[in-house]
mmCIF file of N, CA, C and O in Angstrom:
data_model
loop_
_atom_site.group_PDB
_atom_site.id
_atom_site.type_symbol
_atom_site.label_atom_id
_atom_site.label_comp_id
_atom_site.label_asym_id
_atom_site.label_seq_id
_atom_site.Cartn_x
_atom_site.Cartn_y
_atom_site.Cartn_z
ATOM 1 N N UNK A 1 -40.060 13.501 -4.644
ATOM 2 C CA UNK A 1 -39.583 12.536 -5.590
ATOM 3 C C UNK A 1 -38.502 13.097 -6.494
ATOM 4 O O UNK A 1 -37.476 12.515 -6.844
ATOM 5 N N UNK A 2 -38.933 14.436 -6.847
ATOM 6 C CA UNK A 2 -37.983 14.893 -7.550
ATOM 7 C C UNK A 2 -35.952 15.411 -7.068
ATOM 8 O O UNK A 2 -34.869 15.673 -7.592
ATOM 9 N N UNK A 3 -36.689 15.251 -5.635
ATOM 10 C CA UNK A 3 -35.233 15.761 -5.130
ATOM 11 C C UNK A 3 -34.309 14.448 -4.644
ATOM 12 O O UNK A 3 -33.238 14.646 -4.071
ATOM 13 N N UNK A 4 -34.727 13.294 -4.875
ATOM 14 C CA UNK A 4 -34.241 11.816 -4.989
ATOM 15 C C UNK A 4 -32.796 12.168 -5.719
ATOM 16 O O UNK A 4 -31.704 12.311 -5.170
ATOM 17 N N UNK A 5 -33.130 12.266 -7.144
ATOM 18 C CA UNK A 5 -31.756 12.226 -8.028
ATOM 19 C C UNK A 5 -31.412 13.274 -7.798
ATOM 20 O O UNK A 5 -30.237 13.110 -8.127
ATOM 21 N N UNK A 6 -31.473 14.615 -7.383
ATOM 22 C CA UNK A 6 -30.391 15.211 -6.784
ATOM 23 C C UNK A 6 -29.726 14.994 -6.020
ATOM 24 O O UNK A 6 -28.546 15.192 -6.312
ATOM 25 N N UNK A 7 -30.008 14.484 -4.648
ATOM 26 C CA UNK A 7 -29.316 14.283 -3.593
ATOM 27 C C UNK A 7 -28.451 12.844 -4.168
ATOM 28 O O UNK A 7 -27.301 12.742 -3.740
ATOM 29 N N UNK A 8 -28.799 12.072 -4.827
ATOM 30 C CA UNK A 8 -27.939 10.902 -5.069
ATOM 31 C C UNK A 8 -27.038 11.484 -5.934
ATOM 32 O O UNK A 8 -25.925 11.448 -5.410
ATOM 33 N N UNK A 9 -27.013 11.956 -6.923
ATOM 34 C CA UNK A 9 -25.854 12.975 -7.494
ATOM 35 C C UNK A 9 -24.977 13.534 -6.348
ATOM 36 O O UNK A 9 -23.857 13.117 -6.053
ATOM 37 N N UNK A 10 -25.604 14.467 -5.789
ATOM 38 C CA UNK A 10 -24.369 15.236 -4.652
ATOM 39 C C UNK A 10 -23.786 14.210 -4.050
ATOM 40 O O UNK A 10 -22.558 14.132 -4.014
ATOM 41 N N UNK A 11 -24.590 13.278 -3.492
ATOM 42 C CA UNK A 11 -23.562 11.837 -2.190
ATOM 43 C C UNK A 11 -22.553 11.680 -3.324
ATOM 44 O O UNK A 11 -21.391 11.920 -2.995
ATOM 45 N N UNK A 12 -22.798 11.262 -4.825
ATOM 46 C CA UNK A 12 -21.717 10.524 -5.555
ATOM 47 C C UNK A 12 -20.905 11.318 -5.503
ATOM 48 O O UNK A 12 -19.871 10.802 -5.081
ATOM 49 N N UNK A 13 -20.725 12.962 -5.834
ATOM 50 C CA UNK A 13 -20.070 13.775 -5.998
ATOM 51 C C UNK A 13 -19.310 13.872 -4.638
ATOM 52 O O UNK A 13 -18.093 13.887 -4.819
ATOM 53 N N UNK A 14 -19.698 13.946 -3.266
ATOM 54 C CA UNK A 14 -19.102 14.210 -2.680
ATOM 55 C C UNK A 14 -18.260 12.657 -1.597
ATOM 56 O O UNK A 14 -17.662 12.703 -0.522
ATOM 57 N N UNK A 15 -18.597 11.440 -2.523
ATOM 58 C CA UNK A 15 -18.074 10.131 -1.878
ATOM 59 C C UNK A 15 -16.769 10.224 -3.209
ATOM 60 O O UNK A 15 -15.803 9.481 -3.032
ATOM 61 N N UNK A 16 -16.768 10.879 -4.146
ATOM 62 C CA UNK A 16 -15.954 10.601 -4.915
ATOM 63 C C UNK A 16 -14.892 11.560 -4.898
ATOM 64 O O UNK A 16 -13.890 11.334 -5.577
ATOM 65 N N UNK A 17 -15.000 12.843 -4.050
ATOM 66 C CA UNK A 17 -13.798 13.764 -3.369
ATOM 67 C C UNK A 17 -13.617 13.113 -2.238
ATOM 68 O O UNK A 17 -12.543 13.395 -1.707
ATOM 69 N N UNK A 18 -14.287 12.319 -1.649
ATOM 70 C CA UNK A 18 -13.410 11.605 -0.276
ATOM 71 C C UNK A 18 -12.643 10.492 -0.470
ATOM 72 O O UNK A 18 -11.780 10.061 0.296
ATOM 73 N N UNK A 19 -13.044 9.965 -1.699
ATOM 74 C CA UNK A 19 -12.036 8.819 -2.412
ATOM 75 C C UNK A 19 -11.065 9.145 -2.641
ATOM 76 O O UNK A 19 -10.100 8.521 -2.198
ATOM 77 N N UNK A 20 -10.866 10.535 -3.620
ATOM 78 C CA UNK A 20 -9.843 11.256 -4.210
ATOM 79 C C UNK A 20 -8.698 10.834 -3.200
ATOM 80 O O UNK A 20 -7.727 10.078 -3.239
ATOM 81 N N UNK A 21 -9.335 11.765 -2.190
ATOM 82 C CA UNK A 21 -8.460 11.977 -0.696
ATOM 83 C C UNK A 21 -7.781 10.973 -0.326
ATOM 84 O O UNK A 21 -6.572 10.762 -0.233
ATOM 85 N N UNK A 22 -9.097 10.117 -0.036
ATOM 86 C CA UNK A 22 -8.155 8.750 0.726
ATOM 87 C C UNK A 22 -6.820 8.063 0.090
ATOM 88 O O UNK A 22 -5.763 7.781 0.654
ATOM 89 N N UNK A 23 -7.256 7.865 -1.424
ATOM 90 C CA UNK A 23 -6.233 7.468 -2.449
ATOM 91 C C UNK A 23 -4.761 7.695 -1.798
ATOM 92 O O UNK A 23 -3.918 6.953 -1.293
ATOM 93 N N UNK A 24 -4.898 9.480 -2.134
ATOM 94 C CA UNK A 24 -3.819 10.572 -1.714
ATOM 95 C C UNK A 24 -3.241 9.851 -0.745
ATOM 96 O O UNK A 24 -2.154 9.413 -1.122
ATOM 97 N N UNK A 25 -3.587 9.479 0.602
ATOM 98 C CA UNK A 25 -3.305 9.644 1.930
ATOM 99 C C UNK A 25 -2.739 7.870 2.175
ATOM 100 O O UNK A 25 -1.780 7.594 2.895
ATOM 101 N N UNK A 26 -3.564 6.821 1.409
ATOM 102 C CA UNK A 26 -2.942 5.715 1.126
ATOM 103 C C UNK A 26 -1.971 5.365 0.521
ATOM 104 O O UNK A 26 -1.569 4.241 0.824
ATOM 105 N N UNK A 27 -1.141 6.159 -0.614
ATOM 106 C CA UNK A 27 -0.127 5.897 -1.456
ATOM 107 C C UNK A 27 0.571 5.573 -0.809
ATOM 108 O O UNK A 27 0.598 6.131 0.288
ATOM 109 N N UNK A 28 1.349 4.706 -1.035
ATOM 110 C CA UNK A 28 2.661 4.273 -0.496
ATOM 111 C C UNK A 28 3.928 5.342 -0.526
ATOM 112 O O UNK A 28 4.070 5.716 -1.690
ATOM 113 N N UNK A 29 4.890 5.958 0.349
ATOM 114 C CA UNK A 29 6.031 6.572 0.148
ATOM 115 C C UNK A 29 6.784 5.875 -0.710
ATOM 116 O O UNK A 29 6.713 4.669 -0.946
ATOM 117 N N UNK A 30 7.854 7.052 -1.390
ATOM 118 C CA UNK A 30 8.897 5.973 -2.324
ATOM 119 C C UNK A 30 9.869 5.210 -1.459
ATOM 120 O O UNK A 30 10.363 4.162 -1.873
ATOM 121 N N UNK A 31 10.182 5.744 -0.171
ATOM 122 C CA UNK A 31 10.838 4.453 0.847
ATOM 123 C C UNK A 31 10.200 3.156 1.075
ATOM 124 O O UNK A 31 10.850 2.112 1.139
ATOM 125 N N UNK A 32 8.720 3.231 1.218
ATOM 126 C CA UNK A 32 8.055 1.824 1.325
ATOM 127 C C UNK A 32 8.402 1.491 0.195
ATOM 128 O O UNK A 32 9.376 0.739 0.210
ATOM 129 N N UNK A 33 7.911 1.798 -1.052
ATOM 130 C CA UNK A 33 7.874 1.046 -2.313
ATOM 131 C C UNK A 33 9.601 0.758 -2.967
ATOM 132 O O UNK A 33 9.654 -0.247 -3.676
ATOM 133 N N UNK A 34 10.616 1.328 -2.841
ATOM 134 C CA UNK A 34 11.041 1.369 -3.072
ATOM 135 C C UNK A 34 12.060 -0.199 -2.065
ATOM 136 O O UNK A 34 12.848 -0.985 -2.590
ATOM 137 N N UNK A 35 11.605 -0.156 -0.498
ATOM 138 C CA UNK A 35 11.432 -1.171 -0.008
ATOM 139 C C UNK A 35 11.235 -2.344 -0.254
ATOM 140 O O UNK A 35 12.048 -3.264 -0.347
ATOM 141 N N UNK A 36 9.463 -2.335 -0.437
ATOM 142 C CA UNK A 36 8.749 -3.404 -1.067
ATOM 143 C C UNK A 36 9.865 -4.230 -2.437
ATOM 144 O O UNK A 36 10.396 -5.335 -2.551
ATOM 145 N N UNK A 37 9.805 -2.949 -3.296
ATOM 146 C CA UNK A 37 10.804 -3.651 -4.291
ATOM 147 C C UNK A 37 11.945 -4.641 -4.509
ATOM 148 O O UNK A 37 12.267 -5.549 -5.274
ATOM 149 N N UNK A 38 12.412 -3.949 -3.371
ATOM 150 C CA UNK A 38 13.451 -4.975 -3.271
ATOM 151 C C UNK A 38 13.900 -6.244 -2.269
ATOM 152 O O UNK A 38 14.797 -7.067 -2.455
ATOM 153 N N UNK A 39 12.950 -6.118 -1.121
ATOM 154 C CA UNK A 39 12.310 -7.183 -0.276
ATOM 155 C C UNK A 39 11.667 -8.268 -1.180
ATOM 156 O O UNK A 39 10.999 -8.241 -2.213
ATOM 157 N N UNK A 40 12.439 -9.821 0.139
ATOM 158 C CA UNK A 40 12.573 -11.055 -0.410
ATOM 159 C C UNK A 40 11.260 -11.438 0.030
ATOM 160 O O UNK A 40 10.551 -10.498 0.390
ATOM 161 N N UNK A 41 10.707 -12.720 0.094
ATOM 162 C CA UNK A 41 9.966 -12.909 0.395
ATOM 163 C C UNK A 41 9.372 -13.044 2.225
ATOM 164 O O UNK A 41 8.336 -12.671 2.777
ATOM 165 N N UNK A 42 10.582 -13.742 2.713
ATOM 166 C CA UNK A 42 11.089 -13.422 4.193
ATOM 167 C C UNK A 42 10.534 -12.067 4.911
ATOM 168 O O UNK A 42 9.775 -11.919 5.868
ATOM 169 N N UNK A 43 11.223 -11.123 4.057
ATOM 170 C CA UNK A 43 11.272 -9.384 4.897
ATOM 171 C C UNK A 43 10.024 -8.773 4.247
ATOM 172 O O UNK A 43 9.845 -7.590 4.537
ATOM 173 N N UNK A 44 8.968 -9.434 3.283
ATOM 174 C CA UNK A 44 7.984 -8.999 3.457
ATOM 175 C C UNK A 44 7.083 -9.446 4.666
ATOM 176 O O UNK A 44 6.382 -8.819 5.460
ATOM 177 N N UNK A 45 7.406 -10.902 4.476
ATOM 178 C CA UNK A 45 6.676 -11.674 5.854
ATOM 179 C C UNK A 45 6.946 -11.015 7.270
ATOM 180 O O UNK A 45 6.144 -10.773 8.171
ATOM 181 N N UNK A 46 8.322 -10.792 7.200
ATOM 182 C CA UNK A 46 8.570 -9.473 8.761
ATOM 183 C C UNK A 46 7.880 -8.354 8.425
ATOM 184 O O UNK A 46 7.711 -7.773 9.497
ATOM 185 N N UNK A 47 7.409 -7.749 7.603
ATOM 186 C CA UNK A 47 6.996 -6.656 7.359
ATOM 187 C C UNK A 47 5.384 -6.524 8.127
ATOM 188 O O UNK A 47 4.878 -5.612 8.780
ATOM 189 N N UNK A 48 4.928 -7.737 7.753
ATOM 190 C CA UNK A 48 3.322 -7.910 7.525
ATOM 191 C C UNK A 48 3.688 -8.074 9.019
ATOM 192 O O UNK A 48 3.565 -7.012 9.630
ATOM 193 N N UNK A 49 4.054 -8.985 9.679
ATOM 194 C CA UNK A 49 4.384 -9.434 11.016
ATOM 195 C C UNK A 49 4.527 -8.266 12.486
ATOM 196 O O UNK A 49 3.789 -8.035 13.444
ATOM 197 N N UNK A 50 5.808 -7.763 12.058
ATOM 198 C CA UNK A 50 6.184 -6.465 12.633
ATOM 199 C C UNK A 50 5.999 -5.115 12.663
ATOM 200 O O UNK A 50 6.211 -4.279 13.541
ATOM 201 N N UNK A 51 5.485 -5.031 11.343
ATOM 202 C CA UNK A 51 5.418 -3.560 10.939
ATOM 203 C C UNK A 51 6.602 -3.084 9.632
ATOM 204 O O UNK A 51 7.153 -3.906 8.901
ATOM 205 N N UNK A 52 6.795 -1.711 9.573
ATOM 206 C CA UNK A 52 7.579 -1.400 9.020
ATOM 207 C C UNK A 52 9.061 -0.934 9.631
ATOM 208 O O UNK A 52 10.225 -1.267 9.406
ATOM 209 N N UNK A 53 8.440 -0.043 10.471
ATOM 210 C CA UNK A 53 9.946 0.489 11.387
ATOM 211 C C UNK A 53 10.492 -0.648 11.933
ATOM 212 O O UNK A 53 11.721 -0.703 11.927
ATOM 213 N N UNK A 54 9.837 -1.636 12.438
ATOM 214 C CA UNK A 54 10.838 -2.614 13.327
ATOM 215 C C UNK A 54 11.410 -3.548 12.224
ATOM 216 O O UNK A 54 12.477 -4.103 12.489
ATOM 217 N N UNK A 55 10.702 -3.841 10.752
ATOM 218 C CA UNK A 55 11.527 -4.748 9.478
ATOM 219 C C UNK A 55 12.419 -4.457 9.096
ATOM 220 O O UNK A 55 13.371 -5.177 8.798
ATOM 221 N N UNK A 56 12.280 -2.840 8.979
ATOM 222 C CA UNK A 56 13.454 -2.288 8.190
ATOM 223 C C UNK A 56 14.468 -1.799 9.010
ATOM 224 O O UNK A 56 15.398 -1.246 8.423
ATOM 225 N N UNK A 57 14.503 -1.849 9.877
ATOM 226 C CA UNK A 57 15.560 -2.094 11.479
ATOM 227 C C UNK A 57 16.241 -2.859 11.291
ATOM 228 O O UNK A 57 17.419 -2.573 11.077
ATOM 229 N N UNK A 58 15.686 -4.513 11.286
ATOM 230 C CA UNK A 58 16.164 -5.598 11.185
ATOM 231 C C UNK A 58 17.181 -5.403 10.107
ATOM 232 O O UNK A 58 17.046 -4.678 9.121
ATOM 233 N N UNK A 59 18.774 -6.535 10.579
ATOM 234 C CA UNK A 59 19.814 -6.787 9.540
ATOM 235 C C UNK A 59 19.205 -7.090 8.436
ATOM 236 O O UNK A 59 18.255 -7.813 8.735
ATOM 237 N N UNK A 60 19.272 -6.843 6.836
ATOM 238 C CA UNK A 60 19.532 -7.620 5.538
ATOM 239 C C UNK A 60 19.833 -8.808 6.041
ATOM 240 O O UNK A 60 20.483 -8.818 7.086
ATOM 241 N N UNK A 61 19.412 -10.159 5.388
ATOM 242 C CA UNK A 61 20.377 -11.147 5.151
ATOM 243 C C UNK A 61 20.974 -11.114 3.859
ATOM 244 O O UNK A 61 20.563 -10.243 3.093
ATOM 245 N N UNK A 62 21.918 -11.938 3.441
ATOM 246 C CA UNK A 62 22.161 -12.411 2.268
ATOM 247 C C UNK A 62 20.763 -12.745 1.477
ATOM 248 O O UNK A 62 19.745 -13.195 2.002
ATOM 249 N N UNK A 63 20.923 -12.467 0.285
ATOM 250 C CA UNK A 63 20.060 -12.857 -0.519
ATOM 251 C C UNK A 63 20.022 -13.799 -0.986
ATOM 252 O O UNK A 63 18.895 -14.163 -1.320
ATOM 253 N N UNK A 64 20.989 -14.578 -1.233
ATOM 254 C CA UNK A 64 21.658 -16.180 -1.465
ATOM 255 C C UNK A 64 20.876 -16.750 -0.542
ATOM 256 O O UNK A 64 19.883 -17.257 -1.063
ATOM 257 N N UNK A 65 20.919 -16.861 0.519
ATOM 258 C CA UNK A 65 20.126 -17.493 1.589
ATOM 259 C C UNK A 65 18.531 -17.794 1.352
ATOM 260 O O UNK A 65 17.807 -18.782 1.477
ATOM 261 N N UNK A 66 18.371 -16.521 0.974
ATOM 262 C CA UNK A 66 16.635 -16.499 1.009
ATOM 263 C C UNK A 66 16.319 -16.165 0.003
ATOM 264 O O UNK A 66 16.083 -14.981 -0.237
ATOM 265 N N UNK A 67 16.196 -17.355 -1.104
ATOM 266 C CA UNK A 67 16.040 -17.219 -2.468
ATOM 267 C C UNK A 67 14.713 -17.123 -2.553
ATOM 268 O O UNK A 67 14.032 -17.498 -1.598
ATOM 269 N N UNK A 68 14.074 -16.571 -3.788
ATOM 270 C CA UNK A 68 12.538 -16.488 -4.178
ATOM 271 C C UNK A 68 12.402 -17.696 -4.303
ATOM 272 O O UNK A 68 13.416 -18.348 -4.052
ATOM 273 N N UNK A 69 11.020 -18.557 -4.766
ATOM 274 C CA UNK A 69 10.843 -19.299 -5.376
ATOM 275 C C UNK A 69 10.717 -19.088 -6.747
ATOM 276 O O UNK A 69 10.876 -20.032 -7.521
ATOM 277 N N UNK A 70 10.498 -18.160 -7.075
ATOM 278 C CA UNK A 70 10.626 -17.506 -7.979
ATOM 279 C C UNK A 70 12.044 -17.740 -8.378
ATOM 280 O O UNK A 70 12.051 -18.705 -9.144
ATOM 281 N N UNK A 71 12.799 -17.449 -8.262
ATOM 282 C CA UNK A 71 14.703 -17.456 -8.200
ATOM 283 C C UNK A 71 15.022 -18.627 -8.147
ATOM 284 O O UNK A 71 16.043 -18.751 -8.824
ATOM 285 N N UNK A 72 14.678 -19.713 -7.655
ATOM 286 C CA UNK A 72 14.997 -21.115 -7.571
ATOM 287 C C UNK A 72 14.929 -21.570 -8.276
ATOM 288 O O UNK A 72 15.815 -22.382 -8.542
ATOM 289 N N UNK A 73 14.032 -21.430 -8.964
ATOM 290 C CA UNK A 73 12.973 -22.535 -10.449
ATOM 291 C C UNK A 73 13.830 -21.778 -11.776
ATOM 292 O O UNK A 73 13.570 -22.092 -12.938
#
């Protein structure tokens, strides 16, 4: 009974260095984000669609073209 709350201590301790990690390993690069940023609503939708390498392949359009809704209003 007594070794209950130890072992639930260590799992937390050691689910919360694998979090650390994952965090790490999920961040976005500053090319994605820096991407993301400035992607319309369109070239996120290719993004989600295609991926990344094949979106950011793809020509720019004009931005005039493919206004936010955001930008419209």
């Amino acid at each position: 009974m007594v070794l209950f709350p130890i072992a639930l201590m260590l799992f937390a301790l050691v689910m919360e260095r694998v979090e650390n990690r994952l965090r790490k390993l999920l961040e976005p690069d500053p090319e994605v984000q820096q991407y993301l940023d400035r992607a319309t609503n369109a070239e996120v939708s290719d993004l989600t669609k295609l991926g990344l390498p094949a979106a950011a392949a793809r020509p720019r359009r004009a931005r005039r073209a493919n206004l936010d809704v955001a930008q419209a209003s």
